[in-house]
Amino acid sequence: MKVLAIVLAGGEGKRLMPLTADRAKPAVPFGGIYRLVDFVLSNLANGHYLQIVVLTQYKNHSLDRHISRTWRLTAMLGNYVTPVPAQQRLGPHWFSGSADALFQNLNLIYDEMPDHVIVFGADHIYRMDPRQMVQQHVESGAEVTVAAIRQPISLADQFGVIETDPAGRKIVAFREKPKDAVGLPDAPDQVYASMGNYVFKTQAMLDALREDALDPTSKHDLGGNIIPMMVKSGSAEVYDFADNVVPGSTERDRGYWRDVGTLDAYYEAHMDLISAHPVFNLYNGQWPIYTGHDPLPPAKFVHNDGDRVGRAIDSLVSAGVIVSGGLAERSILSPGVVLHSHSQVEDSVLMGNVKVGRGAIVRRAIIDKNVIIPDGARIGFDLEYDRSRFAVTQNGIVVIGKNEIVER
């Protein structure tokens, strides 16, 4: 059985601005040393699906560079992770939806002629063993299997919702953000929310994509058009993410999945990483999250003189960080971050090469790469003043974009 994996990484990520002002959404840094795309690629690699195509489109340079530098597999054995930018193969237009992205790249499928095609999104935080989903798909004989996570029925209007037959496997309806969702057969207070992960029989996917491409009224979207089309033919099944067992997972982090489509969700996903018993555990050595590493020295904490003490508490500290008489609490410090004397960083995410000046204080903030916080500055104290200079989320998180100039 031959399986080809396709990762959809062409999303523009408007709701993550300014973090996506200079990069594609899947290339946004996460957790200090990773990029968002590393999570789906790690799931596929750990599952031994090693022929992977990554479809890119918007501001794809940093994403293509990261994949090309980091995700090098053994070509001698036919393995690869290949970024494929939009090429306008079928005319002078970009991808008009996720289904159109696949349709414009059918040559990739013809080159491999797999029995089944995995199509996963590139911007979610989770661990998943895709082999278990593929196994159910093959055994069921379904033409498409859709991964779903259980969510409270009160949140149904935030997701694409899957409705099943009484047995709980065959999909009978796929509805976008319904106001009148129907609960699950075994849990009336829950619904199945689509995770944006699919497994197709190859020929069934090709037929559906061709039919959709001829429909001028279609939005050419997998969830909005292709899956409902295949549901009508009675050939779609759901895969319950709750059944997925990842080696090394615990009861606390099993079944964790985060859509980091907004700045607040992105921030909250970071806060899930830093407790003593994290909701999402980066330290599972049996199912590692892979990424590239720059040649940086170990993190360093210096000074122990009165209140001038280099410390980090309940925080993730990356290589190349120098905490020089400053304090980090409940924060993520990415490679190259420097905290100078008497500075404080609390409940914040600092990306690569951020410098925090002497006596400066940063609270509840996301600060992108190469930003310099001047001596004595205050970020996160006066949200009205911060809003006049930077982005501030609905939940009061201050977001400073890459290379922005910060004045005291």
Short mmCIF file of C-alpha atoms in Angstrom, two decimals:
data_model
loop_
_atom_site.label_atom_id
_atom_site.label_comp_id
_atom_site.label_asym_id
_atom_site.label_seq_id
_atom_site.Cartn_x
_atom_site.Cartn_y
_atom_site.Cartn_z
CA MET A 1 0.00 0.00 0.00
CA LYS A 2 1.50 3.30 -1.11
CA VAL A 3 0.58 6.54 0.66
CA LEU A 4 1.44 10.09 -0.41
CA ALA A 5 1.15 12.90 2.14
CA ILE A 6 0.19 16.40 1.06
CA VAL A 7 0.41 19.28 3.54
CA LEU A 8 -1.63 22.38 2.76
CA ALA A 9 0.57 25.32 3.80
CA GLY A 10 -0.69 28.13 1.59
CA GLY A 11 -2.82 29.95 4.15
CA GLU A 12 -2.43 33.72 4.35
CA GLY A 13 -3.04 33.92 8.11
CA LYS A 14 -4.61 37.38 8.18
CA ARG A 15 -5.86 36.93 11.75
CA LEU A 16 -2.26 36.42 12.94
CA MET A 17 -1.10 39.81 11.69
CA PRO A 18 1.44 41.28 12.37
CA LEU A 19 3.16 37.90 12.83
CA THR A 20 2.28 37.04 9.22
CA ALA A 21 3.25 40.42 7.75
CA ASP A 22 6.55 38.97 6.53
CA ARG A 23 5.96 35.20 6.48
CA ALA A 24 3.40 32.50 5.71
CA LYS A 25 1.26 31.32 8.61
CA PRO A 26 2.87 27.83 8.78
CA ALA A 27 6.28 29.52 9.08
CA VAL A 28 5.31 31.47 12.22
CA PRO A 29 7.67 30.52 15.09
CA PHE A 30 6.21 28.57 17.99
CA GLY A 31 7.47 27.27 21.31
CA GLY A 32 10.87 28.94 21.09
CA ILE A 33 12.58 26.78 18.47
CA TYR A 34 9.84 25.44 16.20
CA ARG A 35 7.73 26.62 13.28
CA LEU A 36 4.02 25.76 13.09
CA VAL A 37 4.62 23.46 10.11
CA ASP A 38 7.02 21.31 12.18
CA PHE A 39 4.13 19.76 14.10
CA VAL A 40 2.32 18.21 11.15
CA LEU A 41 5.58 17.19 9.49
CA SER A 42 6.74 15.53 12.72
CA ASN A 43 3.47 13.60 12.98
CA LEU A 44 3.89 12.32 9.43
CA ALA A 45 7.57 11.49 9.89
CA ASN A 46 6.99 9.70 13.19
CA GLY A 47 4.24 7.74 11.44
CA HIS A 48 6.75 6.70 8.74
CA TYR A 49 4.98 8.54 5.93
CA LEU A 50 8.11 9.88 4.29
CA GLN A 51 6.93 11.04 0.88
CA ILE A 52 5.56 14.48 1.71
CA VAL A 53 4.63 17.41 -0.52
CA VAL A 54 4.08 20.83 1.09
CA LEU A 55 1.92 23.15 -1.01
CA THR A 56 2.79 26.81 -0.38
CA GLN A 57 1.58 30.13 -1.76
CA TYR A 58 1.66 33.36 0.27
CA LYS A 59 4.99 34.88 1.38
CA ASN A 60 6.51 31.45 1.13
CA HIS A 61 10.23 32.26 1.15
CA SER A 62 10.95 31.67 4.85
CA LEU A 63 8.72 28.58 4.85
CA ASP A 64 10.44 27.09 1.79
CA ARG A 65 13.86 27.89 3.29
CA HIS A 66 12.95 26.27 6.61
CA ILE A 67 11.70 23.09 4.94
CA SER A 68 14.65 22.88 2.55
CA ARG A 69 17.22 23.38 5.33
CA THR A 70 15.52 21.33 8.05
CA TRP A 71 13.51 18.55 6.47
CA ARG A 72 16.12 16.60 4.54
CA LEU A 73 15.23 12.92 4.22
CA THR A 74 17.15 10.06 2.63
CA ALA A 75 16.57 10.41 -1.11
CA MET A 76 18.29 7.07 -1.76
CA LEU A 77 15.24 5.35 -0.25
CA GLY A 78 12.76 7.52 -2.14
CA ASN A 79 11.92 9.72 0.84
CA TYR A 80 11.41 13.46 0.60
CA VAL A 81 9.75 16.56 2.03
CA THR A 82 9.31 18.93 -0.91
CA PRO A 83 7.89 22.47 -0.80
CA VAL A 84 5.90 23.20 -3.95
CA PRO A 85 4.88 26.85 -4.47
CA ALA A 86 1.89 27.86 -6.56
CA GLN A 87 2.97 27.49 -10.19
CA GLN A 88 -0.13 28.58 -12.16
CA ARG A 89 0.08 25.31 -14.09
CA LEU A 90 -3.52 25.58 -15.30
CA GLY A 91 -3.60 29.28 -16.12
CA PRO A 92 -2.71 32.71 -14.76
CA HIS A 93 -4.39 32.40 -11.38
CA TRP A 94 -3.37 31.46 -7.86
CA PHE A 95 -5.03 28.82 -5.68
CA SER A 96 -8.67 29.77 -5.17
CA GLY A 97 -9.19 27.26 -2.34
CA SER A 98 -7.75 24.12 -0.80
CA ALA A 99 -9.40 21.87 -3.39
CA ASP A 100 -8.07 24.06 -6.21
CA ALA A 101 -4.59 23.80 -4.67
CA LEU A 102 -4.80 20.02 -5.04
CA PHE A 103 -6.34 20.23 -8.51
CA GLN A 104 -3.55 22.50 -9.77
CA ASN A 105 -1.01 19.96 -8.52
CA LEU A 106 -2.49 16.70 -9.80
CA ASN A 107 0.82 16.06 -11.55
CA LEU A 108 2.33 15.34 -8.11
CA ILE A 109 -0.20 12.56 -7.58
CA TYR A 110 0.24 11.18 -11.09
CA ASP A 111 4.01 11.05 -10.53
CA GLU A 112 3.61 8.79 -7.49
CA MET A 113 0.26 7.07 -8.17
CA PRO A 114 -0.37 6.19 -4.51
CA ASP A 115 -3.22 4.01 -3.29
CA HIS A 116 -4.23 6.64 -0.73
CA VAL A 117 -3.52 10.32 -0.19
CA ILE A 118 -3.20 11.99 3.20
CA VAL A 119 -4.14 15.69 3.12
CA PHE A 120 -3.32 17.53 6.36
CA GLY A 121 -3.29 21.19 7.34
CA ALA A 122 -0.08 22.93 8.41
CA ASP A 123 -1.02 25.26 11.24
CA HIS A 124 -2.32 23.24 14.20
CA ILE A 125 -0.54 22.27 17.41
CA TYR A 126 -1.04 18.59 18.25
CA ARG A 127 0.41 15.10 18.23
CA MET A 128 -1.29 12.42 16.16
CA ASP A 129 -0.28 8.99 14.90
CA PRO A 130 -1.61 9.15 11.32
CA ARG A 131 -1.14 5.39 10.84
CA GLN A 132 -4.15 4.69 13.05
CA MET A 133 -6.36 6.95 10.95
CA VAL A 134 -5.12 5.38 7.71
CA GLN A 135 -5.71 1.90 9.13
CA GLN A 136 -9.35 2.70 9.93
CA HIS A 137 -9.75 4.29 6.49
CA VAL A 138 -8.43 1.21 4.67
CA GLU A 139 -10.39 -1.27 6.77
CA SER A 140 -13.66 0.66 6.33
CA GLY A 141 -13.39 0.89 2.56
CA ALA A 142 -14.48 4.54 2.71
CA GLU A 143 -13.48 6.87 -0.11
CA VAL A 144 -12.61 9.61 2.38
CA THR A 145 -12.05 9.64 6.13
CA VAL A 146 -12.20 12.94 8.03
CA ALA A 147 -10.42 13.41 11.37
CA ALA A 148 -12.58 15.04 14.03
CA ILE A 149 -12.14 16.22 17.59
CA ARG A 150 -14.98 16.27 20.11
CA GLN A 151 -16.08 19.74 21.17
CA PRO A 152 -18.94 21.02 23.37
CA ILE A 153 -22.11 21.52 21.35
CA SER A 154 -22.17 25.13 22.57
CA LEU A 155 -19.08 25.78 20.40
CA ALA A 156 -20.52 24.19 17.26
CA ASP A 157 -20.90 27.55 15.52
CA GLN A 158 -17.11 27.94 15.54
CA PHE A 159 -16.29 24.81 13.52
CA GLY A 160 -17.08 22.70 10.53
CA VAL A 161 -19.34 20.13 12.19
CA ILE A 162 -19.64 16.48 11.20
CA GLU A 163 -22.90 14.63 11.78
CA THR A 164 -22.93 10.83 11.70
CA ASP A 165 -25.37 7.94 11.49
CA PRO A 166 -26.49 6.25 14.75
CA ALA A 167 -23.47 3.93 14.64
CA GLY A 168 -21.22 6.98 14.88
CA ARG A 169 -18.91 6.35 11.90
CA LYS A 170 -20.60 7.13 8.58
CA ILE A 171 -20.88 10.86 7.87
CA VAL A 172 -24.39 11.95 6.94
CA ALA A 173 -23.82 15.73 6.97
CA PHE A 174 -20.92 18.19 7.00
CA ARG A 175 -22.02 21.69 8.03
CA GLU A 176 -20.05 24.90 8.44
CA LYS A 177 -20.61 26.64 11.80
CA PRO A 178 -24.22 25.50 12.35
CA LYS A 179 -26.47 27.20 14.90
CA ASP A 180 -28.62 24.08 15.33
CA ALA A 181 -26.03 21.33 15.62
CA VAL A 182 -27.06 17.80 16.54
CA GLY A 183 -25.17 16.06 19.37
CA LEU A 184 -23.24 12.81 18.96
CA PRO A 185 -25.06 9.48 19.34
CA ASP A 186 -22.94 8.59 22.38
CA ALA A 187 -22.59 12.15 23.74
CA PRO A 188 -25.55 14.49 23.05
CA ASP A 189 -23.66 17.43 24.58
CA GLN A 190 -20.78 17.12 22.10
CA VAL A 191 -20.19 17.46 18.36
CA TYR A 192 -17.49 16.32 15.98
CA ALA A 193 -15.43 19.33 14.79
CA SER A 194 -13.38 18.77 11.67
CA MET A 195 -9.61 18.97 12.22
CA GLY A 196 -8.91 19.66 8.54
CA ASN A 197 -7.14 16.29 8.18
CA TYR A 198 -8.29 13.84 5.51
CA VAL A 199 -7.37 10.47 4.03
CA PHE A 200 -8.64 9.78 0.49
CA LYS A 201 -8.71 6.84 -1.84
CA THR A 202 -6.66 8.28 -4.67
CA GLN A 203 -9.10 7.66 -7.52
CA ALA A 204 -12.06 8.94 -5.51
CA MET A 205 -10.16 12.15 -4.73
CA LEU A 206 -9.19 12.65 -8.37
CA ASP A 207 -12.78 12.21 -9.52
CA ALA A 208 -14.09 14.65 -6.90
CA LEU A 209 -11.47 17.29 -7.70
CA ARG A 210 -12.20 17.13 -11.43
CA GLU A 211 -15.94 17.44 -10.85
CA ASP A 212 -15.47 20.37 -8.48
CA ALA A 213 -13.14 22.16 -10.92
CA LEU A 214 -15.94 22.22 -13.51
CA ASP A 215 -18.44 23.83 -11.12
CA PRO A 216 -18.34 27.65 -11.53
CA THR A 217 -20.37 28.12 -8.33
CA SER A 218 -17.92 26.20 -6.12
CA LYS A 219 -15.50 27.87 -3.72
CA HIS A 220 -13.16 24.94 -4.43
CA ASP A 221 -12.70 24.20 -0.75
CA LEU A 222 -12.11 20.73 0.69
CA GLY A 223 -14.31 21.17 3.73
CA GLY A 224 -16.92 23.31 2.04
CA ASN A 225 -17.26 21.48 -1.29
CA ILE A 226 -15.33 18.23 -1.69
CA ILE A 227 -16.33 16.57 1.58
CA PRO A 228 -20.06 17.42 1.26
CA MET A 229 -19.94 16.04 -2.31
CA MET A 230 -18.49 12.75 -1.07
CA VAL A 231 -20.90 12.67 1.89
CA LYS A 232 -23.80 12.75 -0.59
CA SER A 233 -22.39 9.69 -2.33
CA GLY A 234 -22.39 7.83 1.01
CA SER A 235 -18.65 7.20 1.00
CA ALA A 236 -17.36 9.37 3.88
CA GLU A 237 -16.46 8.28 7.41
CA VAL A 238 -15.25 10.09 10.51
CA TYR A 239 -12.13 9.29 12.52
CA ASP A 240 -12.48 10.15 16.22
CA PHE A 241 -9.25 11.83 17.38
CA ALA A 242 -10.05 10.63 20.90
CA ASP A 243 -9.20 7.10 19.72
CA ASN A 244 -5.69 8.10 18.66
CA VAL A 245 -2.98 6.86 21.01
CA VAL A 246 0.44 8.47 20.61
CA PRO A 247 3.42 6.66 22.17
CA GLY A 248 4.61 8.44 25.31
CA SER A 249 1.47 10.54 25.76
CA THR A 250 -0.12 11.02 29.16
CA GLU A 251 -3.75 11.31 30.17
CA ARG A 252 -3.15 15.05 30.64
CA ASP A 253 -1.92 15.79 27.12
CA ARG A 254 -3.60 13.00 25.18
CA GLY A 255 -6.01 14.37 22.60
CA TYR A 256 -4.56 17.89 22.71
CA TRP A 257 -5.26 19.94 19.57
CA ARG A 258 -5.08 23.68 19.10
CA ASP A 259 -6.10 25.76 16.11
CA VAL A 260 -3.81 28.78 16.46
CA GLY A 261 -5.67 30.85 13.90
CA THR A 262 -5.91 33.98 16.08
CA LEU A 263 -3.36 35.85 18.15
CA ASP A 264 -5.17 35.02 21.38
CA ALA A 265 -5.26 31.30 20.50
CA TYR A 266 -1.57 31.47 19.56
CA TYR A 267 -0.76 33.06 22.92
CA GLU A 268 -2.87 30.58 24.89
CA ALA A 269 -1.22 27.64 23.15
CA HIS A 270 2.14 28.94 24.35
CA MET A 271 0.86 29.21 27.90
CA ASP A 272 -0.14 25.54 27.65
CA LEU A 273 3.56 24.65 27.37
CA ILE A 274 5.06 26.11 30.50
CA SER A 275 3.44 24.58 33.58
CA ALA A 276 5.19 21.90 35.62
CA HIS A 277 2.74 19.39 34.12
CA PRO A 278 2.05 21.01 30.76
CA VAL A 279 -1.20 20.54 28.87
CA PHE A 280 0.94 19.95 25.78
CA ASN A 281 4.20 18.20 26.60
CA LEU A 282 7.14 19.05 24.34
CA TYR A 283 9.28 16.54 26.25
CA ASN A 284 7.75 13.34 24.87
CA GLY A 285 10.85 11.60 23.55
CA GLN A 286 8.82 8.76 22.03
CA TRP A 287 7.10 11.12 19.58
CA PRO A 288 9.52 14.03 19.12
CA ILE A 289 8.77 17.30 17.38
CA TYR A 290 11.56 17.79 14.86
CA THR A 291 13.02 21.09 13.72
CA GLY A 292 16.28 22.69 12.65
CA HIS A 293 18.80 24.15 15.08
CA ASP A 294 21.23 27.00 14.49
CA PRO A 295 24.78 26.62 15.89
CA LEU A 296 24.13 28.50 19.13
CA PRO A 297 25.78 28.16 22.55
CA PRO A 298 23.83 27.03 25.63
CA ALA A 299 21.62 29.48 27.48
CA LYS A 300 23.41 31.51 30.15
CA PHE A 301 22.19 33.07 33.43
CA VAL A 302 24.55 35.60 34.99
CA HIS A 303 24.77 37.90 38.01
CA ASN A 304 23.78 37.16 41.58
CA ASP A 305 24.08 40.50 43.32
CA GLY A 306 21.20 41.63 45.52
CA ASP A 307 18.14 42.11 43.28
CA ARG A 308 20.32 41.79 40.19
CA VAL A 309 19.92 38.05 39.64
CA GLY A 310 19.59 36.23 36.32
CA ARG A 311 16.56 33.92 36.68
CA ALA A 312 13.88 32.13 34.69
CA ILE A 313 10.87 30.56 36.45
CA ASP A 314 8.17 28.41 34.81
CA SER A 315 9.65 29.32 31.44
CA LEU A 316 11.08 27.75 28.28
CA VAL A 317 14.58 29.03 27.58
CA SER A 318 16.18 28.31 24.20
CA ALA A 319 19.82 28.04 23.15
CA GLY A 320 21.69 31.30 22.81
CA VAL A 321 19.61 33.11 25.45
CA ILE A 322 21.41 35.34 27.97
CA VAL A 323 19.54 36.32 31.12
CA SER A 324 21.89 38.96 32.51
CA GLY A 325 20.52 40.04 35.86
CA GLY A 326 16.93 39.96 34.59
CA LEU A 327 13.88 37.84 35.41
CA ALA A 328 11.64 35.76 33.16
CA GLU A 329 8.43 34.31 34.60
CA ARG A 330 5.93 32.10 32.75
CA SER A 331 7.47 33.03 29.42
CA ILE A 332 9.02 31.58 26.28
CA LEU A 333 12.47 32.91 25.37
CA SER A 334 13.52 32.03 21.83
CA PRO A 335 17.12 31.70 20.55
CA GLY A 336 19.25 34.80 20.93
CA VAL A 337 16.99 36.64 23.42
CA VAL A 338 18.83 38.86 25.91
CA LEU A 339 17.40 40.17 29.19
CA HIS A 340 19.52 42.92 30.68
CA SER A 341 19.86 43.83 34.35
CA HIS A 342 16.69 44.51 36.37
CA SER A 343 14.48 43.75 33.37
CA GLN A 344 11.35 41.62 33.82
CA VAL A 345 9.44 39.53 31.32
CA GLU A 346 6.15 38.03 32.52
CA ASP A 347 3.57 35.85 30.74
CA SER A 348 5.13 36.64 27.37
CA VAL A 349 6.44 35.10 24.15
CA LEU A 350 9.74 36.54 22.92
CA MET A 351 10.95 35.41 19.49
CA GLY A 352 14.48 35.27 18.18
CA ASN A 353 17.02 37.98 19.01
CA VAL A 354 14.68 40.17 21.07
CA LYS A 355 16.64 42.40 23.44
CA VAL A 356 15.05 43.72 26.65
CA GLY A 357 16.89 46.75 28.06
CA ARG A 358 17.90 47.53 31.62
CA GLY A 359 14.91 48.04 33.91
CA ALA A 360 12.38 47.39 31.15
CA ILE A 361 9.24 45.39 32.00
CA VAL A 362 7.22 43.33 29.51
CA ARG A 363 3.89 41.78 30.52
CA ARG A 364 1.42 39.67 28.49
CA ALA A 365 3.04 40.31 25.17
CA ILE A 366 4.09 38.57 21.95
CA ILE A 367 7.25 40.16 20.56
CA ASP A 368 8.46 39.09 17.12
CA LYS A 369 12.08 38.79 15.99
CA ASN A 370 14.79 41.44 16.26
CA VAL A 371 12.80 43.90 18.41
CA ILE A 372 14.75 45.98 20.91
CA ILE A 373 12.88 47.04 24.05
CA PRO A 374 14.71 50.17 25.29
CA ASP A 375 15.92 50.70 28.83
CA GLY A 376 13.09 51.46 31.26
CA ALA A 377 10.28 50.79 28.77
CA ARG A 378 6.91 49.44 29.91
CA ILE A 379 4.96 47.08 27.66
CA GLY A 380 1.57 45.72 28.72
CA PHE A 381 0.84 48.25 31.47
CA ASP A 382 -1.13 50.92 29.61
CA LEU A 383 -3.10 49.12 26.91
CA GLU A 384 -4.54 52.34 25.44
CA TYR A 385 -1.04 53.70 24.93
CA ASP A 386 0.16 50.34 23.62
CA ARG A 387 -2.77 50.21 21.21
CA SER A 388 -1.67 53.52 19.69
CA ARG A 389 1.66 51.93 18.79
CA PHE A 390 1.10 48.20 18.39
CA ALA A 391 -1.56 45.56 17.92
CA VAL A 392 -3.51 44.61 21.06
CA THR A 393 -5.75 41.55 21.02
CA GLN A 394 -9.28 41.22 22.38
CA ASN A 395 -7.83 39.57 25.50
CA GLY A 396 -5.32 42.37 26.06
CA ILE A 397 -2.17 40.76 24.63
CA VAL A 398 0.25 43.32 23.16
CA VAL A 399 1.77 42.16 19.86
CA ILE A 400 4.88 43.80 18.43
CA GLY A 401 5.80 42.87 14.86
CA LYS A 402 9.14 41.80 13.46
CA ASN A 403 11.81 44.53 13.39
CA GLU A 404 9.42 47.16 14.80
CA ILE A 405 10.94 50.17 16.51
CA VAL A 406 9.92 50.55 20.14
CA GLU A 407 10.27 53.92 21.82
CA ARG A 408 10.34 54.34 25.57
#
